[in-house]
Structure formats: structure tokens, C-alpha cells
Amino acid sequence: MASSYDAIPDFGLLYDSVPLYAARQDVAFYVEEVTAVRGRVLEVGCGTGRILFPIARIGRAITGIDGSAQMLERCRAKLAAEPAAVQSRVTLAQHDMRTLDLGETFGLIIAPFRVMQHLTTIDDQLRFLDVVALHLAPGGHFVFDVFNPYFAKLVEADGLEHEDTPEQRLPDGRTFRRAYRIARVRWIDQVSESELIYYVDGKRYVQGFEMRWYLAAELRNLLARAGFRVREIFGDFARGPLVDGCPELVITAEFVSA
């Protein structure tokens, strides 16, 4: 799976410069999940370390994998600035999450910030869940999140650019702003063809990707098919209830059968 993150120069820096990402409320949730289990942690889609570093800073060993060379490069640069004790707890590697085989198991596997939504086919979803099962220690937990689809917004997708990051200065002095566009919604596939448009010193870069959206009942069935039991589903990162209109589907699960 070629990473769309690697098609844009300095993508790790641009990613870290998006205020919406820095403002996400998921970090404390995942750190709390870490404290509930024993053993090493595996983060699938660790990116530049937004969640990985807080976990390592509380004293837990964590392996972060990502399909993007640029995101991992940025993460490694940030890791080098951490204290030696934090550095010793972190392992980073580039892998395809559908074929991962690290030869070890973990007490907690997390796939934050909609990693599962990049898997647009049932075959790929099941391949990934098989990978999770392979790496999950007995009694371990698998935790991930996806957005709860807001159908009114999907219906109103107009194919136009909408700014989500006003113009700002990057640390190196360049100007940066960002917009997003939903080019098409494939209702039969439950897939949104999405674009993030980055403007850097007037140059326009487009990151195109597909996002698969799920319903809660569908996720329960998908996980059961792969041998998992859902422990809890929350509607937000404050562990609020799963109700109509909640912004997130946050799932904790455990593997129960091969």
C-alpha cells in the first residue's frame, strides 16, 4: 500500500503544523488505556509520534509502525530530542499493517486516528485484524477509533475546497495553509474519496486518499467474524455513550477465538 503521505515534500512538518491534529482529545484516552494492561504496546499508524511519545513518557515500552517513510523520519527526529530513558522505550519501523509480522506479542495494540478507515475493502480489513490477533498477547486489548459518519455532511459534499487551516508561518519561515475536499462519495462502498490540499509558499500539493466509514453494528460483526469480542464502544474520547450523533466510534476489543 503506497503511502499518500510520502508524495508531498516535508510532509511530517506539515502534519505537525495542523492545529486540528494538535487539538484532538484522544491522547489522554489512549494513555489511560495503556495503564489498564501489562506488557509492551504496539501502535499501528504512529505517524510523527503524537500519541506514541506520551505513552513512552509514562514509562511504557512501545513499538510504532507506519507505512510512511516521511512520517517515520519526522518521528525519529523528534525522538532524538527526547531524554535517553524515553528513547530506550521506543522502537520504530516501516511496515504495511496488512502484512505485519514482528515475531512478538503485545499487551495492548492501538490503531488511533482512523487508521482502520484507510482499509477500504473487507479483505484488507480482515487481513489487518488477523495481524492484530497474531500480535496480541493472551488477555491483551485492541483499541481503535473511527469517525461516526455524519450523513448530512456526506450528502452535502460539494466537491469544493474548504479551508481548515488558515495561513500561518512554518518554523522555517514558509507560509502554509490547508484545505480539504470530498471529491466523491461512493455510497455502495461506504467510501469517501477525499483530498487534503496543502499550500506551501504558494505551491499546491494534493494528498488524495479514500476513507471507509463504518456503522457501529457493522464493526461489531466485522470484529466477531475475525474472532474478536467487543468489550466497549464509546461515542467520544471522554468515554461518553454510543448515541445517535456522537462524533466518534471508539472500540476496545479482545481476541477470543481463531
CSV table of N, CA, C and O in Angstrom, one decimal, residues 22-119:
chain,number,residue,atom,x,y,z
A,22,ALA,N,-3.4,18.8,16.6
A,22,ALA,CA,-2.8,19.1,17.9
A,22,ALA,C,-4.0,19.2,19.0
A,22,ALA,O,-3.8,18.9,20.2
A,23,ALA,N,-5.2,19.6,18.5
A,23,ALA,CA,-6.3,19.8,19.4
A,23,ALA,C,-7.1,18.5,19.7
A,23,ALA,O,-8.0,18.6,20.5
A,24,ARG,N,-6.8,17.4,19.0
A,24,ARG,CA,-7.6,16.2,19.2
A,24,ARG,C,-7.5,15.7,20.7
A,24,ARG,O,-6.5,15.9,21.3
A,25,GLN,N,-8.7,15.2,21.1
A,25,GLN,CA,-8.8,14.8,22.5
A,25,GLN,C,-8.5,13.4,22.8
A,25,GLN,O,-8.9,12.8,23.8
A,26,ASP,N,-7.8,12.7,21.9
A,26,ASP,CA,-7.6,11.3,22.0
A,26,ASP,C,-6.4,10.8,22.8
A,26,ASP,O,-6.3,9.7,23.2
A,27,VAL,N,-5.4,11.7,23.0
A,27,VAL,CA,-4.2,11.3,23.6
A,27,VAL,C,-4.4,10.8,25.0
A,27,VAL,O,-3.9,9.7,25.4
A,28,ALA,N,-5.1,11.5,25.9
A,28,ALA,CA,-5.4,11.1,27.2
A,28,ALA,C,-6.1,9.8,27.3
A,28,ALA,O,-5.8,9.0,28.2
A,29,PHE,N,-7.0,9.6,26.4
A,29,PHE,CA,-7.8,8.3,26.3
A,29,PHE,C,-6.8,7.1,26.1
A,29,PHE,O,-6.8,6.1,26.8
A,30,TYR,N,-5.9,7.3,25.1
A,30,TYR,CA,-5.0,6.1,24.8
A,30,TYR,C,-4.0,5.9,25.9
A,30,TYR,O,-3.6,4.8,26.2
A,31,VAL,N,-3.5,7.0,26.5
A,31,VAL,CA,-2.6,6.8,27.6
A,31,VAL,C,-3.3,6.1,28.8
A,31,VAL,O,-2.7,5.2,29.4
A,32,GLU,N,-4.6,6.4,29.0
A,32,GLU,CA,-5.3,5.7,30.1
A,32,GLU,C,-5.5,4.3,29.8
A,32,GLU,O,-5.4,3.4,30.6
A,33,GLU,N,-5.7,3.9,28.5
A,33,GLU,CA,-5.9,2.5,28.1
A,33,GLU,C,-4.6,1.8,28.3
A,33,GLU,O,-4.6,0.6,28.7
A,34,VAL,N,-3.4,2.4,28.2
A,34,VAL,CA,-2.1,1.8,28.4
A,34,VAL,C,-2.0,1.4,29.9
A,34,VAL,O,-1.5,0.3,30.2
A,35,THR,N,-2.5,2.2,30.8
A,35,THR,CA,-2.4,1.9,32.2
A,35,THR,C,-3.2,0.7,32.6
A,35,THR,O,-3.0,0.2,33.7
A,36,ALA,N,-4.2,0.3,31.8
A,36,ALA,CA,-5.1,-0.8,32.2
A,36,ALA,C,-4.6,-2.2,31.8
A,36,ALA,O,-5.2,-3.2,32.2
A,37,VAL,N,-3.5,-2.3,31.1
A,37,VAL,CA,-2.9,-3.6,30.7
A,37,VAL,C,-1.4,-3.6,30.9
A,37,VAL,O,-0.8,-2.6,31.1
A,38,ARG,N,-0.9,-4.9,30.9
A,38,ARG,CA,0.5,-5.1,31.1
A,38,ARG,C,1.2,-5.4,29.7
A,38,ARG,O,0.5,-5.7,28.8
A,39,GLY,N,2.5,-5.3,29.7
A,39,GLY,CA,3.2,-5.6,28.5
A,39,GLY,C,3.5,-4.5,27.6
A,39,GLY,O,3.1,-3.3,27.8
A,40,ARG,N,4.2,-4.8,26.5
A,40,ARG,CA,4.6,-3.8,25.6
A,40,ARG,C,3.3,-3.3,24.8
A,40,ARG,O,2.3,-4.0,24.7
A,41,VAL,N,3.5,-2.1,24.2
A,41,VAL,CA,2.4,-1.5,23.4
A,41,VAL,C,2.8,-1.5,22.0
A,41,VAL,O,4.0,-1.2,21.6
A,42,LEU,N,1.9,-1.8,21.1
A,42,LEU,CA,2.1,-1.6,19.6
A,42,LEU,C,1.1,-0.6,19.1
A,42,LEU,O,-0.1,-0.7,19.3
A,43,GLU,N,1.7,0.4,18.5
A,43,GLU,CA,0.8,1.5,17.8
A,43,GLU,C,0.9,1.3,16.3
A,43,GLU,O,2.0,1.4,15.7
A,44,VAL,N,-0.2,1.0,15.7
A,44,VAL,CA,-0.3,0.9,14.2
A,44,VAL,C,-0.6,2.3,13.7
A,44,VAL,O,-1.7,2.9,14.0
A,45,GLY,N,0.2,2.8,12.8
A,45,GLY,CA,0.0,4.2,12.3
A,45,GLY,C,0.5,5.2,13.3
A,45,GLY,O,-0.3,6.2,13.6
A,46,CYS,N,1.7,5.1,13.7
A,46,CYS,CA,2.2,6.0,14.8
A,46,CYS,C,2.5,7.4,14.2
A,46,CYS,O,2.6,8.3,15.0
A,47,GLY,N,2.6,7.6,12.9
A,47,GLY,CA,2.9,8.9,12.4
A,47,GLY,C,4.1,9.5,12.9
A,47,GLY,O,5.2,8.9,13.0
A,48,THR,N,3.9,10.8,13.4
A,48,THR,CA,5.1,11.6,13.9
A,48,THR,C,5.2,11.4,15.4
A,48,THR,O,6.0,12.1,16.0
A,49,GLY,N,4.4,10.6,16.0
A,49,GLY,CA,4.6,10.3,17.4
A,49,GLY,C,3.6,11.1,18.4
A,49,GLY,O,3.8,11.1,19.6
A,50,ARG,N,2.5,11.6,17.8
A,50,ARG,CA,1.6,12.4,18.6
A,50,ARG,C,1.1,11.6,19.9
A,50,ARG,O,1.0,12.2,21.0
A,51,ILE,N,0.8,10.4,19.7
A,51,ILE,CA,0.3,9.5,20.8
A,51,ILE,C,1.5,8.7,21.3
A,51,ILE,O,1.5,8.4,22.5
A,52,LEU,N,2.4,8.3,20.5
A,52,LEU,CA,3.5,7.4,20.9
A,52,LEU,C,4.3,8.0,22.0
A,52,LEU,O,4.7,7.4,23.0
A,53,PHE,N,4.7,9.3,21.9
A,53,PHE,CA,5.6,9.9,22.9
A,53,PHE,C,5.0,10.0,24.2
A,53,PHE,O,5.6,9.7,25.2
A,54,PRO,N,3.7,10.5,24.4
A,54,PRO,CA,3.1,10.5,25.7
A,54,PRO,C,3.1,9.1,26.4
A,54,PRO,O,3.2,9.0,27.6
A,55,ILE,N,2.9,8.0,25.6
A,55,ILE,CA,2.9,6.7,26.2
A,55,ILE,C,4.3,6.3,26.7
A,55,ILE,O,4.5,5.8,27.8
A,56,ALA,N,5.3,6.6,25.8
A,56,ALA,CA,6.7,6.3,26.2
A,56,ALA,C,7.1,7.2,27.4
A,56,ALA,O,7.9,6.7,28.3
A,57,ARG,N,6.6,8.4,27.5
A,57,ARG,CA,7.0,9.3,28.7
A,57,ARG,C,6.5,8.8,30.0
A,57,ARG,O,7.0,9.2,31.0
A,58,ILE,N,5.4,8.0,30.0
A,58,ILE,CA,4.9,7.5,31.3
A,58,ILE,C,5.6,6.2,31.7
A,58,ILE,O,5.2,5.5,32.7
A,59,GLY,N,6.6,5.8,30.9
A,59,GLY,CA,7.4,4.6,31.3
A,59,GLY,C,7.1,3.3,30.6
A,59,GLY,O,7.6,2.3,31.0
A,60,ARG,N,6.3,3.3,29.5
A,60,ARG,CA,5.9,2.1,28.9
A,60,ARG,C,6.7,1.9,27.6
A,60,ARG,O,6.9,2.9,26.8
A,61,ALA,N,7.1,0.7,27.3
A,61,ALA,CA,7.8,0.4,26.1
A,61,ALA,C,6.8,0.3,24.9
A,61,ALA,O,5.7,-0.3,25.1
A,62,ILE,N,7.1,0.9,23.8
A,62,ILE,CA,6.1,1.0,22.7
A,62,ILE,C,6.8,0.8,21.4
A,62,ILE,O,7.9,1.4,21.2
A,63,THR,N,6.3,0.0,20.5
A,63,THR,CA,6.7,-0.1,19.1
A,63,THR,C,5.7,0.6,18.2
A,63,THR,O,4.5,0.4,18.3
A,64,GLY,N,6.3,1.5,17.4
A,64,GLY,CA,5.4,2.2,16.5
A,64,GLY,C,5.7,1.9,15.1
A,64,GLY,O,6.9,1.8,14.6
A,65,ILE,N,4.7,1.5,14.3
A,65,ILE,CA,4.9,1.2,12.9
A,65,ILE,C,4.0,2.1,12.1
A,65,ILE,O,3.0,2.6,12.5
A,66,ASP,N,4.5,2.4,10.9
A,66,ASP,CA,3.8,3.3,9.9
A,66,ASP,C,4.2,2.9,8.5
A,66,ASP,O,5.3,2.4,8.3
A,67,GLY,N,3.3,3.2,7.6
A,67,GLY,CA,3.6,2.9,6.2
A,67,GLY,C,4.3,4.0,5.5
A,67,GLY,O,4.8,3.9,4.4
A,68,SER,N,4.5,5.2,6.2
A,68,SER,CA,5.0,6.4,5.5
A,68,SER,C,6.5,6.6,6.0
A,68,SER,O,6.7,6.8,7.2
A,69,ALA,N,7.4,6.6,5.1
A,69,ALA,CA,8.8,6.9,5.4
A,69,ALA,C,9.0,8.3,5.9
A,69,ALA,O,9.7,8.6,6.9
A,70,GLN,N,8.2,9.3,5.4
A,70,GLN,CA,8.4,10.7,5.8
A,70,GLN,C,7.9,10.9,7.2
A,70,GLN,O,8.5,11.6,8.0
A,71,MET,N,6.7,10.2,7.5
A,71,MET,CA,6.2,10.4,8.9
A,71,MET,C,7.2,9.8,9.9
A,71,MET,O,7.4,10.3,11.0
A,72,LEU,N,7.8,8.6,9.6
A,72,LEU,CA,8.7,8.0,10.5
A,72,LEU,C,10.0,8.8,10.6
A,72,LEU,O,10.6,8.9,11.7
A,73,GLU,N,10.4,9.4,9.5
A,73,GLU,CA,11.6,10.3,9.6
A,73,GLU,C,11.4,11.4,10.5
A,73,GLU,O,12.3,11.8,11.4
A,74,ARG,N,10.2,12.0,10.5
A,74,ARG,CA,9.9,13.1,11.4
A,74,ARG,C,9.8,12.6,12.8
A,74,ARG,O,10.3,13.2,13.8
A,75,CYS,N,9.2,11.4,13.0
A,75,CYS,CA,9.1,10.8,14.4
A,75,CYS,C,10.5,10.5,14.9
A,75,CYS,O,10.8,10.8,16.1
A,76,ARG,N,11.4,10.0,14.1
A,76,ARG,CA,12.8,9.7,14.6
A,76,ARG,C,13.5,11.0,15.0
A,76,ARG,O,14.3,11.0,16.0
A,77,ALA,N,13.3,12.1,14.2
A,77,ALA,CA,13.9,13.4,14.5
A,77,ALA,C,13.4,13.9,15.9
A,77,ALA,O,14.2,14.4,16.7
A,78,LYS,N,12.2,13.7,16.1
A,78,LYS,CA,11.6,14.2,17.4
A,78,LYS,C,12.0,13.3,18.6
A,78,LYS,O,12.3,13.7,19.7
A,79,LEU,N,12.2,12.0,18.3
A,79,LEU,CA,12.7,11.0,19.3
A,79,LEU,C,14.1,11.4,19.7
A,79,LEU,O,14.4,11.2,20.9
A,80,ALA,N,14.9,11.8,18.8
A,80,ALA,CA,16.3,12.2,19.2
A,80,ALA,C,16.4,13.3,20.2
A,80,ALA,O,17.4,13.4,20.9
A,81,ALA,N,15.3,14.1,20.3
A,81,ALA,CA,15.3,15.2,21.2
A,81,ALA,C,14.7,14.8,22.6
A,81,ALA,O,14.7,15.6,23.5
A,82,GLU,N,14.3,13.6,22.7
A,82,GLU,CA,13.7,13.1,24.0
A,82,GLU,C,14.8,12.6,24.9
A,82,GLU,O,15.9,12.3,24.5
A,83,PRO,N,14.5,12.6,26.2
A,83,PRO,CA,15.6,12.0,27.1
A,83,PRO,C,15.9,10.6,26.8
A,83,PRO,O,15.1,9.9,26.2
A,84,ALA,N,17.1,10.2,27.2
A,84,ALA,CA,17.6,8.8,26.9
A,84,ALA,C,16.6,7.8,27.4
A,84,ALA,O,16.4,6.7,26.7
A,85,ALA,N,16.0,7.9,28.5
A,85,ALA,CA,15.1,6.9,29.0
A,85,ALA,C,13.9,6.7,28.1
A,85,ALA,O,13.4,5.6,27.9
A,86,VAL,N,13.4,7.8,27.6
A,86,VAL,CA,12.3,7.7,26.6
A,86,VAL,C,12.7,7.1,25.3
A,86,VAL,O,12.0,6.2,24.8
A,87,GLN,N,13.9,7.5,24.8
A,87,GLN,CA,14.4,6.9,23.6
A,87,GLN,C,14.5,5.3,23.7
A,87,GLN,O,14.2,4.6,22.8
A,88,SER,N,14.9,4.9,24.9
A,88,SER,CA,15.2,3.4,25.1
A,88,SER,C,13.9,2.6,25.1
A,88,SER,O,13.9,1.4,24.9
A,89,ARG,N,12.8,3.3,25.3
A,89,ARG,CA,11.5,2.6,25.3
A,89,ARG,C,10.8,2.5,23.9
A,89,ARG,O,9.8,1.8,23.8
A,90,VAL,N,11.3,3.2,22.9
A,90,VAL,CA,10.6,3.3,21.6
A,90,VAL,C,11.4,2.5,20.6
A,90,VAL,O,12.6,2.6,20.4
A,91,THR,N,10.6,1.8,19.8
A,91,THR,CA,11.1,1.1,18.6
A,91,THR,C,10.2,1.6,17.4
A,91,THR,O,9.0,1.5,17.5
A,92,LEU,N,10.8,2.0,16.3
A,92,LEU,CA,10.1,2.4,15.2
A,92,LEU,C,10.5,1.6,13.9
A,92,LEU,O,11.6,1.2,13.8
A,93,ALA,N,9.5,1.3,13.1
A,93,ALA,CA,9.8,0.6,11.9
A,93,ALA,C,8.7,0.9,10.8
A,93,ALA,O,7.5,1.1,11.2
A,94,GLN,N,9.1,0.8,9.5
A,94,GLN,CA,8.1,1.0,8.4
A,94,GLN,C,7.6,-0.4,8.0
A,94,GLN,O,8.3,-1.3,7.7
A,95,HIS,N,6.2,-0.5,8.0
A,95,HIS,CA,5.6,-1.8,7.7
A,95,HIS,C,4.2,-1.5,7.1
A,95,HIS,O,3.6,-0.5,7.4
A,96,ASP,N,3.8,-2.4,6.3
A,96,ASP,CA,2.4,-2.4,5.8
A,96,ASP,C,1.5,-3.1,6.9
A,96,ASP,O,1.8,-4.3,7.3
A,97,MET,N,0.5,-2.5,7.4
A,97,MET,CA,-0.2,-3.0,8.5
A,97,MET,C,-1.0,-4.3,8.1
A,97,MET,O,-1.4,-5.0,9.0
A,98,ARG,N,-1.2,-4.6,6.9
A,98,ARG,CA,-1.9,-5.8,6.4
A,98,ARG,C,-1.0,-7.0,6.4
A,98,ARG,O,-1.6,-8.1,6.4
A,99,THR,N,0.3,-6.9,6.5
A,99,THR,CA,1.2,-8.0,6.3
A,99,THR,C,2.2,-8.0,7.5
A,99,THR,O,3.2,-8.8,7.4
A,100,LEU,N,2.0,-7.2,8.5
A,100,LEU,CA,3.0,-7.1,9.6
A,100,LEU,C,3.2,-8.5,10.3
A,100,LEU,O,2.3,-9.2,10.6
A,101,ASP,N,4.5,-8.8,10.6
A,101,ASP,CA,4.8,-9.9,11.4
A,101,ASP,C,6.1,-9.6,12.1
A,101,ASP,O,7.2,-9.8,11.6
A,102,LEU,N,5.9,-9.2,13.4
A,102,LEU,CA,7.1,-8.8,14.2
A,102,LEU,C,7.7,-9.9,15.0
A,102,LEU,O,8.7,-9.7,15.6
A,103,GLY,N,7.0,-11.0,15.1
A,103,GLY,CA,7.5,-12.1,15.8
A,103,GLY,C,7.4,-12.0,17.3
A,103,GLY,O,8.2,-12.6,18.1
A,104,GLU,N,6.6,-11.1,17.8
A,104,GLU,CA,6.4,-10.9,19.3
A,104,GLU,C,4.9,-10.5,19.5
A,104,GLU,O,4.2,-10.1,18.6
A,105,THR,N,4.5,-10.5,20.8
A,105,THR,CA,3.1,-10.2,21.1
A,105,THR,C,3.1,-9.0,22.0
A,105,THR,O,4.1,-8.7,22.7
A,106,PHE,N,2.0,-8.3,22.2
A,106,PHE,CA,1.8,-7.1,22.9
A,106,PHE,C,0.6,-7.1,23.8
A,106,PHE,O,-0.4,-7.7,23.4
A,107,GLY,N,0.7,-6.5,24.9
A,107,GLY,CA,-0.4,-6.4,25.8
A,107,GLY,C,-1.5,-5.5,25.4
A,107,GLY,O,-2.7,-5.6,25.7
A,108,LEU,N,-1.1,-4.5,24.6
A,108,LEU,CA,-2.1,-3.5,24.0
A,108,LEU,C,-1.7,-3.2,22.6
A,108,LEU,O,-0.5,-2.9,22.3
A,109,ILE,N,-2.6,-3.2,21.7
A,109,ILE,CA,-2.4,-2.8,20.3
A,109,ILE,C,-3.4,-1.7,20.0
A,109,ILE,O,-4.6,-1.8,20.3
A,110,ILE,N,-2.9,-0.5,19.6
A,110,ILE,CA,-3.8,0.6,19.3
A,110,ILE,C,-3.6,1.0,17.8
A,110,ILE,O,-2.6,0.9,17.2
A,111,ALA,N,-4.7,1.5,17.3
A,111,ALA,CA,-4.8,2.0,15.9
A,111,ALA,C,-5.5,3.3,16.0
A,111,ALA,O,-6.7,3.4,15.6
A,112,PRO,N,-4.9,4.4,16.4
A,112,PRO,CA,-5.6,5.6,16.6
A,112,PRO,C,-5.9,6.4,15.4
A,112,PRO,O,-5.4,6.1,14.3
A,113,PHE,N,-6.7,7.4,15.5
A,113,PHE,CA,-7.0,8.5,14.5
A,113,PHE,C,-7.3,7.8,13.1
A,113,PHE,O,-6.8,8.1,12.1
A,114,ARG,N,-8.3,6.9,13.2
A,114,ARG,CA,-9.0,6.4,12.0
A,114,ARG,C,-8.1,5.6,11.1
A,114,ARG,O,-8.3,5.5,9.8
A,115,VAL,N,-7.1,4.9,11.6
A,115,VAL,CA,-6.3,4.0,10.8
A,115,VAL,C,-7.1,3.0,10.1
A,115,VAL,O,-6.9,2.7,8.9
A,116,MET,N,-8.1,2.4,10.8
A,116,MET,CA,-8.9,1.4,10.1
A,116,MET,C,-9.7,1.9,8.9
A,116,MET,O,-10.1,1.2,8.0
A,117,GLN,N,-9.9,3.2,8.8
A,117,GLN,CA,-10.7,3.8,7.7
A,117,GLN,C,-9.9,3.9,6.4
A,117,GLN,O,-10.5,4.1,5.4
A,118,HIS,N,-8.6,3.6,6.5
A,118,HIS,CA,-7.8,3.6,5.3
A,118,HIS,C,-7.9,2.2,4.6
A,118,HIS,O,-7.3,2.0,3.5
A,119,LEU,N,-8.5,1.2,5.3
A,119,LEU,CA,-8.7,-0.1,4.8
A,119,LEU,C,-10.1,-0.1,4.1
A,119,LEU,O,-11.1,-0.3,4.8
